[in-house]
PDB file of C-alpha atoms in Angstrom:
ATOM      1  CA  MET A   1      15.693  29.338   2.989  1.00 38.00           C
ATOM      2  CA  THR A   2      14.693  26.903   0.228  1.00 42.00           C
ATOM      3  CA  GLU A   3      11.460  25.039   0.926  1.00 47.00           C
ATOM      4  CA  ARG A   4      11.829  21.265   1.025  1.00 65.00           C
ATOM      5  CA  LYS A   5      10.620  19.700  -2.199  1.00 88.00           C
ATOM      6  CA  ARG A   6       7.735  17.314  -1.700  1.00 94.00           C
ATOM      7  CA  THR A   7       8.623  13.859  -3.035  1.00 97.00           C
ATOM      8  CA  PRO A   8       5.904  11.383  -2.052  1.00 98.00           C
ATOM      9  CA  TRP A   9       5.368   7.668  -2.223  1.00 98.00           C
ATOM     10  CA  VAL A  10       2.371   6.749  -4.361  1.00 98.00           C
ATOM     11  CA  VAL A  11       0.148   4.199  -2.622  1.00 98.00           C
ATOM     12  CA  GLY A  12      -2.207   2.434  -5.018  1.00 98.00           C
ATOM     13  CA  VAL A  13      -5.113   0.428  -3.590  1.00 98.00           C
ATOM     14  CA  SER A  14      -6.681  -2.104  -5.972  1.00 98.00           C
ATOM     15  CA  GLY A  15      -9.822  -4.184  -5.580  1.00 97.00           C
ATOM     16  CA  ALA A  16      -8.313  -7.239  -3.874  1.00 97.00           C
ATOM     17  CA  SER A  17      -9.297  -8.125  -0.339  1.00 97.00           C
ATOM     18  CA  GLY A  18      -6.873  -6.634   2.167  1.00 97.00           C
ATOM     19  CA  THR A  19      -7.705  -2.957   2.676  1.00 97.00           C
ATOM     20  CA  PRO A  20      -6.269  -3.128   6.251  1.00 97.00           C
ATOM     21  CA  TYR A  21      -2.853  -3.738   4.630  1.00 98.00           C
ATOM     22  CA  ALA A  22      -3.152  -0.453   2.743  1.00 98.00           C
ATOM     23  CA  ALA A  23      -4.201   1.426   5.879  1.00 98.00           C
ATOM     24  CA  SER A  24      -1.207   0.064   7.801  1.00 98.00           C
ATOM     25  CA  VAL A  25       1.203   1.020   5.019  1.00 98.00           C
ATOM     26  CA  VAL A  26      -0.146   4.572   4.849  1.00 98.00           C
ATOM     27  CA  ARG A  27       0.040   4.926   8.642  1.00 97.00           C
ATOM     28  CA  GLY A  28       3.612   3.625   8.548  1.00 97.00           C
ATOM     29  CA  LEU A  29       4.651   6.109   5.869  1.00 98.00           C
ATOM     30  CA  LEU A  30       3.068   9.063   7.646  1.00 97.00           C
ATOM     31  CA  ALA A  31       4.576   8.013  10.989  1.00 96.00           C
ATOM     32  CA  THR A  32       8.078   8.278   9.557  1.00 96.00           C
ATOM     33  CA  GLY A  33       7.416  11.643   7.927  1.00 95.00           C
ATOM     34  CA  GLU A  34       6.926  10.446   4.360  1.00 97.00           C
ATOM     35  CA  ALA A  35       4.469  12.202   2.040  1.00 98.00           C
ATOM     36  CA  VAL A  36       1.810  10.068   0.354  1.00 98.00           C
ATOM     37  CA  ASP A  37      -0.037  10.356  -2.950  1.00 98.00           C
ATOM     38  CA  LEU A  38      -3.073   8.077  -2.746  1.00 98.00           C
ATOM     39  CA  VAL A  39      -4.882   6.365  -5.644  1.00 98.00           C
ATOM     40  CA  VAL A  40      -7.931   4.272  -4.753  1.00 98.00           C
ATOM     41  CA  SER A  41      -9.333   2.224  -7.642  1.00 97.00           C
ATOM     42  CA  ARG A  42     -13.036   2.006  -8.307  1.00 95.00           C
ATOM     43  CA  ALA A  43     -13.057  -1.726  -7.520  1.00 96.00           C
ATOM     44  CA  SER A  44     -11.256  -1.141  -4.213  1.00 97.00           C
ATOM     45  CA  ARG A  45     -14.069   1.127  -3.020  1.00 97.00           C
ATOM     46  CA  LEU A  46     -16.410  -1.859  -3.098  1.00 97.00           C
ATOM     47  CA  THR A  47     -13.905  -3.947  -1.146  1.00 97.00           C
ATOM     48  CA  LEU A  48     -13.366  -1.129   1.355  1.00 97.00           C
ATOM     49  CA  LEU A  49     -17.103  -0.784   1.865  1.00 97.00           C
ATOM     50  CA  ASP A  50     -17.454  -4.545   2.344  1.00 96.00           C
ATOM     51  CA  GLU A  51     -14.485  -4.912   4.725  1.00 96.00           C
ATOM     52  CA  THR A  52     -14.925  -1.735   6.782  1.00 95.00           C
ATOM     53  CA  GLY A  53     -18.336  -0.232   6.037  1.00 95.00           C
ATOM     54  CA  ILE A  54     -16.614   2.963   4.826  1.00 96.00           C
ATOM     55  CA  ALA A  55     -17.831   4.553   1.595  1.00 96.00           C
ATOM     56  CA  PHE A  56     -14.782   6.265   0.108  1.00 97.00           C
ATOM     57  CA  ARG A  57     -15.902   9.420  -1.735  1.00 96.00           C
ATOM     58  CA  ASP A  58     -13.855  11.732  -3.953  1.00 95.00           C
ATOM     59  CA  ALA A  59     -15.508  14.853  -2.551  1.00 96.00           C
ATOM     60  CA  HIS A  60     -14.976  13.766   1.069  1.00 97.00           C
ATOM     61  CA  TRP A  61     -11.815  11.725   0.741  1.00 97.00           C
ATOM     62  CA  ARG A  62     -10.012  13.366   3.671  1.00 97.00           C
ATOM     63  CA  ASP A  63     -12.759  12.525   6.170  1.00 97.00           C
ATOM     64  CA  ASP A  64     -13.175   9.026   4.743  1.00 98.00           C
ATOM     65  CA  LEU A  65      -9.426   8.403   4.811  1.00 98.00           C
ATOM     66  CA  ALA A  66      -9.183   9.565   8.426  1.00 98.00           C
ATOM     67  CA  GLU A  67     -11.953   7.134   9.403  1.00 97.00           C
ATOM     68  CA  TRP A  68     -10.269   4.329   7.459  1.00 98.00           C
ATOM     69  CA  LEU A  69      -6.829   4.872   8.964  1.00 98.00           C
ATOM     70  CA  ALA A  70      -8.262   5.061  12.479  1.00 98.00           C
ATOM     71  CA  ARG A  71      -9.945   1.664  12.127  1.00 97.00           C
ATOM     72  CA  GLY A  72      -8.183  -1.496  13.315  1.00 96.00           C
ATOM     73  CA  ALA A  73      -7.833  -4.645  11.237  1.00 96.00           C
ATOM     74  CA  ASP A  74     -10.652  -6.164  13.300  1.00 94.00           C
ATOM     75  CA  GLY A  75     -12.964  -3.377  12.139  1.00 92.00           C
ATOM     76  CA  LYS A  76     -13.010  -1.506  15.451  1.00 94.00           C
ATOM     77  CA  PRO A  77     -13.312   2.284  14.910  1.00 95.00           C
ATOM     78  CA  GLY A  78     -10.943   4.648  16.707  1.00 95.00           C
ATOM     79  CA  THR A  79      -8.183   2.082  17.194  1.00 96.00           C
ATOM     80  CA  PHE A  80      -5.442   4.414  15.920  1.00 97.00           C
ATOM     81  CA  GLU A  81      -4.834   8.117  16.294  1.00 95.00           C
ATOM     82  CA  VAL A  82      -4.521   9.647  12.854  1.00 94.00           C
ATOM     83  CA  SER A  83      -2.144  12.503  12.081  1.00 91.00           C
ATOM     84  CA  GLY A  84      -0.118  13.716   9.130  1.00 92.00           C
ATOM     85  CA  LEU A  85      -3.006  13.919   6.670  1.00 96.00           C
ATOM     86  CA  ASP A  86      -1.649  17.263   5.469  1.00 95.00           C
ATOM     87  CA  ASP A  87       1.091  15.160   3.826  1.00 96.00           C
ATOM     88  CA  VAL A  88      -1.466  13.170   1.802  1.00 98.00           C
ATOM     89  CA  ARG A  89      -2.614  14.134  -1.687  1.00 98.00           C
ATOM     90  CA  TYR A  90      -5.474  12.210  -3.254  1.00 98.00           C
ATOM     91  CA  TRP A  91      -5.907  11.540  -6.973  1.00 98.00           C
ATOM     92  CA  ALA A  92      -9.112  10.080  -8.423  1.00 97.00           C
ATOM     93  CA  ALA A  93      -8.656   6.782 -10.254  1.00 97.00           C
ATOM     94  CA  GLY A  94     -10.187   8.173 -13.436  1.00 96.00           C
ATOM     95  CA  ASP A  95      -7.944  11.244 -13.539  1.00 97.00           C
ATOM     96  CA  LEU A  96      -5.408  10.277 -16.197  1.00 96.00           C
ATOM     97  CA  ALA A  97      -4.092  13.864 -16.181  1.00 96.00           C
ATOM     98  CA  ALA A  98      -3.117  13.602 -12.499  1.00 98.00           C
ATOM     99  CA  GLY A  99       0.394  14.551 -11.434  1.00 98.00           C
ATOM    100  CA  PRO A 100       1.762  11.003 -10.987  1.00 98.00           C
ATOM    101  CA  SER A 101       0.626  10.049 -14.506  1.00 98.00           C
ATOM    102  CA  SER A 102       3.738  11.806 -15.805  1.00 98.00           C
ATOM    103  CA  GLY A 103       7.329  10.756 -15.317  1.00 97.00           C
ATOM    104  CA  SER A 104       8.260  14.397 -14.704  1.00 97.00           C
ATOM    105  CA  TYR A 105       6.194  14.391 -11.487  1.00 98.00           C
ATOM    106  CA  PRO A 106       8.642  13.716  -8.635  1.00 97.00           C
ATOM    107  CA  VAL A 107       7.901  10.606  -6.569  1.00 98.00           C
ATOM    108  CA  LYS A 108      10.072   8.118  -4.683  1.00 98.00           C
ATOM    109  CA  GLY A 109       8.186   5.130  -6.029  1.00 98.00           C
ATOM    110  CA  MET A 110       4.905   3.270  -5.829  1.00 98.00           C
ATOM    111  CA  LEU A 111       3.446   0.683  -3.453  1.00 98.00           C
ATOM    112  CA  ILE A 112       0.404  -1.263  -4.678  1.00 98.00           C
ATOM    113  CA  VAL A 113      -1.290  -2.644  -1.564  1.00 98.00           C
ATOM    114  CA  PRO A 114      -3.182  -4.869  -2.021  1.00 98.00           C
ATOM    115  CA  ALA A 115      -2.690  -5.810  -5.672  1.00 98.00           C
ATOM    116  CA  SER A 116      -5.439  -7.860  -7.327  1.00 98.00           C
ATOM    117  CA  THR A 117      -4.667 -10.274 -10.155  1.00 97.00           C
ATOM    118  CA  ALA A 118      -6.527  -7.930 -12.528  1.00 97.00           C
ATOM    119  CA  CYS A 119      -4.249  -5.086 -11.423  1.00 97.00           C
ATOM    120  CA  VAL A 120      -1.180  -7.328 -11.811  1.00 98.00           C
ATOM    121  CA  ALA A 121      -2.254  -8.242 -15.335  1.00 98.00           C
ATOM    122  CA  GLY A 122      -2.923  -4.644 -16.315  1.00 97.00           C
ATOM    123  CA  VAL A 123       0.458  -3.449 -15.055  1.00 98.00           C
ATOM    124  CA  ALA A 124       2.344  -6.393 -16.579  1.00 98.00           C
ATOM    125  CA  LEU A 125       0.713  -5.787 -19.966  1.00 97.00           C
ATOM    126  CA  GLY A 126       1.090  -1.996 -19.782  1.00 95.00           C
ATOM    127  CA  LEU A 127      -2.638  -1.376 -20.252  1.00 94.00           C
ATOM    128  CA  SER A 128      -2.875   1.860 -18.211  1.00 94.00           C
ATOM    129  CA  LYS A 129      -6.675   1.585 -18.162  1.00 94.00           C
ATOM    130  CA  ASP A 130      -6.907   3.727 -15.013  1.00 97.00           C
ATOM    131  CA  LEU A 131      -4.631   6.005 -12.999  1.00 98.00           C
ATOM    132  CA  LEU A 132      -3.359   3.199 -10.776  1.00 98.00           C
ATOM    133  CA  GLN A 133      -2.115   1.176 -13.725  1.00 98.00           C
ATOM    134  CA  ARG A 134      -0.775   4.281 -15.465  1.00 98.00           C
ATOM    135  CA  VAL A 135       1.283   5.319 -12.442  1.00 98.00           C
ATOM    136  CA  ALA A 136       2.679   1.786 -12.131  1.00 98.00           C
ATOM    137  CA  SER A 137       3.734   1.875 -15.792  1.00 98.00           C
ATOM    138  CA  VAL A 138       5.373   5.273 -15.294  1.00 98.00           C
ATOM    139  CA  THR A 139       7.153   3.974 -12.189  1.00 98.00           C
ATOM    140  CA  LEU A 140       8.644   1.110 -14.173  1.00 98.00           C
ATOM    141  CA  LYS A 141       9.705   3.206 -17.146  1.00 97.00           C
ATOM    142  CA  GLU A 142      11.362   5.749 -14.857  1.00 98.00           C
ATOM    143  CA  ARG A 143      13.200   2.928 -13.042  1.00 98.00           C
ATOM    144  CA  ARG A 144      11.678   3.877  -9.692  1.00 98.00           C
ATOM    145  CA  ARG A 145      10.836   1.445  -6.917  1.00 98.00           C
ATOM    146  CA  LEU A 146       7.593  -0.490  -7.495  1.00 98.00           C
ATOM    147  CA  VAL A 147       6.350  -2.901  -4.822  1.00 98.00           C
ATOM    148  CA  VAL A 148       3.397  -5.109  -5.774  1.00 98.00           C
ATOM    149  CA  ALA A 149       1.749  -6.768  -2.751  1.00 98.00           C
ATOM    150  CA  VAL A 150      -0.308  -9.374  -4.570  1.00 98.00           C
ATOM    151  CA  ARG A 151      -3.229 -10.734  -2.549  1.00 97.00           C
ATOM    152  CA  GLU A 152      -4.764 -13.800  -4.147  1.00 95.00           C
ATOM    153  CA  THR A 153      -4.737 -17.556  -3.691  1.00 95.00           C
ATOM    154  CA  PRO A 154      -4.279 -19.882  -5.451  1.00 96.00           C
ATOM    155  CA  LEU A 155      -2.356 -18.346  -8.319  1.00 96.00           C
ATOM    156  CA  ASN A 156      -2.844 -19.728 -11.812  1.00 97.00           C
ATOM    157  CA  GLY A 157      -0.192 -19.948 -14.497  1.00 98.00           C
ATOM    158  CA  GLN A 158      -1.292 -16.797 -16.251  1.00 97.00           C
ATOM    159  CA  THR A 159      -0.946 -14.691 -13.097  1.00 98.00           C
ATOM    160  CA  LEU A 160       2.407 -16.312 -12.327  1.00 98.00           C
ATOM    161  CA  ARG A 161       3.622 -15.313 -15.783  1.00 98.00           C
ATOM    162  CA  HIS A 162       2.428 -11.750 -15.176  1.00 98.00           C
ATOM    163  CA  LEU A 163       4.258 -11.668 -11.849  1.00 98.00           C
ATOM    164  CA  MET A 164       7.398 -12.993 -13.553  1.00 98.00           C
ATOM    165  CA  ALA A 165       7.105 -10.179 -16.108  1.00 98.00           C
ATOM    166  CA  LEU A 166       6.869  -7.613 -13.307  1.00 98.00           C
ATOM    167  CA  ASP A 167       9.902  -9.093 -11.584  1.00 98.00           C
ATOM    168  CA  GLU A 168      11.872  -8.959 -14.826  1.00 98.00           C
ATOM    169  CA  ALA A 169      10.790  -5.338 -15.299  1.00 98.00           C
ATOM    170  CA  GLY A 170      12.286  -4.442 -11.927  1.00 97.00           C
ATOM    171  CA  ALA A 171       9.288  -4.557  -9.598  1.00 98.00           C
ATOM    172  CA  VAL A 172       9.378  -6.208  -6.187  1.00 98.00           C
ATOM    173  CA  VAL A 173       6.685  -8.893  -6.090  1.00 98.00           C
ATOM    174  CA  LEU A 174       5.637  -9.242  -2.465  1.00 98.00           C
ATOM    175  CA  PRO A 175       2.840 -11.711  -1.699  1.00 97.00           C
ATOM    176  CA  ALA A 176       0.674 -10.651   1.252  1.00 97.00           C
ATOM    177  CA  SER A 177       1.855 -13.607   3.359  1.00 95.00           C
ATOM    178  CA  PRO A 178       1.908 -12.992   7.126  1.00 94.00           C
ATOM    179  CA  ALA A 179       4.537 -14.742   9.252  1.00 92.00           C
ATOM    180  CA  PHE A 180       4.125 -15.960  12.818  1.00 90.00           C
ATOM    181  CA  TYR A 181       7.676 -15.811  14.195  1.00 87.00           C
ATOM    182  CA  ALA A 182       7.136 -12.202  15.275  1.00 85.00           C
ATOM    183  CA  GLY A 183       4.796 -13.365  18.053  1.00 85.00           C
ATOM    184  CA  ALA A 184       1.463 -12.291  16.594  1.00 90.00           C
ATOM    185  CA  THR A 185      -1.353 -12.266  19.147  1.00 91.00           C
ATOM    186  CA  HIS A 186      -3.896 -10.238  17.183  1.00 95.00           C
ATOM    187  CA  ILE A 187      -5.037  -9.908  13.578  1.00 96.00           C
ATOM    188  CA  GLN A 188      -3.466  -6.440  13.535  1.00 96.00           C
ATOM    189  CA  ASP A 189      -0.047  -8.008  14.169  1.00 96.00           C
ATOM    190  CA  LEU A 190      -0.407 -10.134  11.027  1.00 96.00           C
ATOM    191  CA  VAL A 191      -1.541  -7.146   8.981  1.00 97.00           C
ATOM    192  CA  ASP A 192       1.322  -5.001  10.274  1.00 96.00           C
ATOM    193  CA  PHE A 193       3.850  -7.709   9.410  1.00 96.00           C
ATOM    194  CA  VAL A 194       2.855  -7.617   5.748  1.00 97.00           C
ATOM    195  CA  ALA A 195       2.742  -3.816   5.746  1.00 97.00           C
ATOM    196  CA  GLY A 196       6.157  -3.740   7.369  1.00 97.00           C
ATOM    197  CA  ARG A 197       7.604  -6.002   4.697  1.00 97.00           C
ATOM    198  CA  VAL A 198       6.196  -3.652   2.046  1.00 98.00           C
ATOM    199  CA  LEU A 199       7.959  -0.745   3.734  1.00 98.00           C
ATOM    200  CA  ASP A 200      11.137  -2.842   4.027  1.00 98.00           C
ATOM    201  CA  ALA A 201      11.053  -3.389   0.264  1.00 98.00           C
ATOM    202  CA  ALA A 202      10.671   0.358  -0.208  1.00 98.00           C
ATOM    203  CA  GLY A 203      13.567   1.107   2.167  1.00 97.00           C
ATOM    204  CA  VAL A 204      11.340   3.008   4.603  1.00 97.00           C
ATOM    205  CA  PRO A 205      12.169   2.588   8.323  1.00 96.00           C
ATOM    206  CA  HIS A 206       9.349   1.512  10.638  1.00 96.00           C
ATOM    207  CA  GLY A 207       8.503  -0.347  13.831  1.00 93.00           C
ATOM    208  CA  LEU A 208       5.512  -2.328  12.631  1.00 93.00           C
ATOM    209  CA  TYR A 209       6.778  -5.786  13.556  1.00 92.00           C
ATOM    210  CA  ARG A 210       9.379  -7.573  15.664  1.00 90.00           C
ATOM    211  CA  ARG A 211      12.370  -8.600  13.567  1.00 88.00           C
ATOM    212  CA  TRP A 212      14.016 -11.999  13.673  1.00 82.00           C
ATOM    213  CA  GLU A 213      17.176 -11.977  15.791  1.00 76.00           C
ATOM    214  CA  GLY A 214      18.172 -15.642  15.571  1.00 78.00           C
ATOM    215  CA  GLU A 215      16.753 -16.776  18.910  1.00 74.00           C
ATOM    216  CA  LEU A 216      14.304 -19.694  18.750  1.00 78.00           C
ATOM    217  CA  GLY A 217      11.237 -19.320  20.944  1.00 66.00           C
ATOM    218  CA  SER A 218      11.771 -15.621  21.570  1.00 60.00           C
ATOM    219  CA  ALA A 219       8.371 -14.748  20.106  1.00 63.00           C
ATOM    220  CA  ARG A 220       6.621 -16.740  22.849  1.00 59.00           C
ATOM    221  CA  SER A 221       8.554 -14.951  25.559  1.00 55.00           C
ATOM    222  CA  ARG A 222       7.754 -11.490  24.225  1.00 54.00           C
ATOM    223  CA  ASP A 223       6.269  -9.101  26.776  1.00 50.00           C
TER     224      ASP A 223
END
């Protein structure tokens, strides 16, 4: 019997605020049986430490990732049960010889969650200054799915031009903008809505949020 070929989604985490979005996306991918290649930028480690208290370390990435994924958006440890980490491969941000840095490395696409304006600029200009930007450039040149969940406000003209360039290059520009029609009662609901929209853009099935069905007021009557 031929062994199933591993074809992961690359999840890139940049330094913007919003590390709970990344955790929700990774949990959603693993829950549906998708493999994940993870790239955590150097700047995002500072944000992760600030938002969760977790120090993400290359040598202990599996333990640190498990702690991160188990934490709720409100910072409470042990909120989620974590499984499927055997389907995660981690690549250091400075490793420009990593597998996903080449177009010959098989991936389904890349999800940048959250995407800082510095990351957006680097990808739009093709700088490839670290592995995250390099993989995004490879994703575009190979015509694979690239979803950029930009997390910044307000946006200046320069960033808007960079986002327009990404859209023209074929990326999906997805602002991290939670909606309230799904009946959110907790911060995790708002985080999961954005993560669910990222997975929608990637074509990955999930159950992270309640979808609109055309009935006004149904969110308030939700069990």
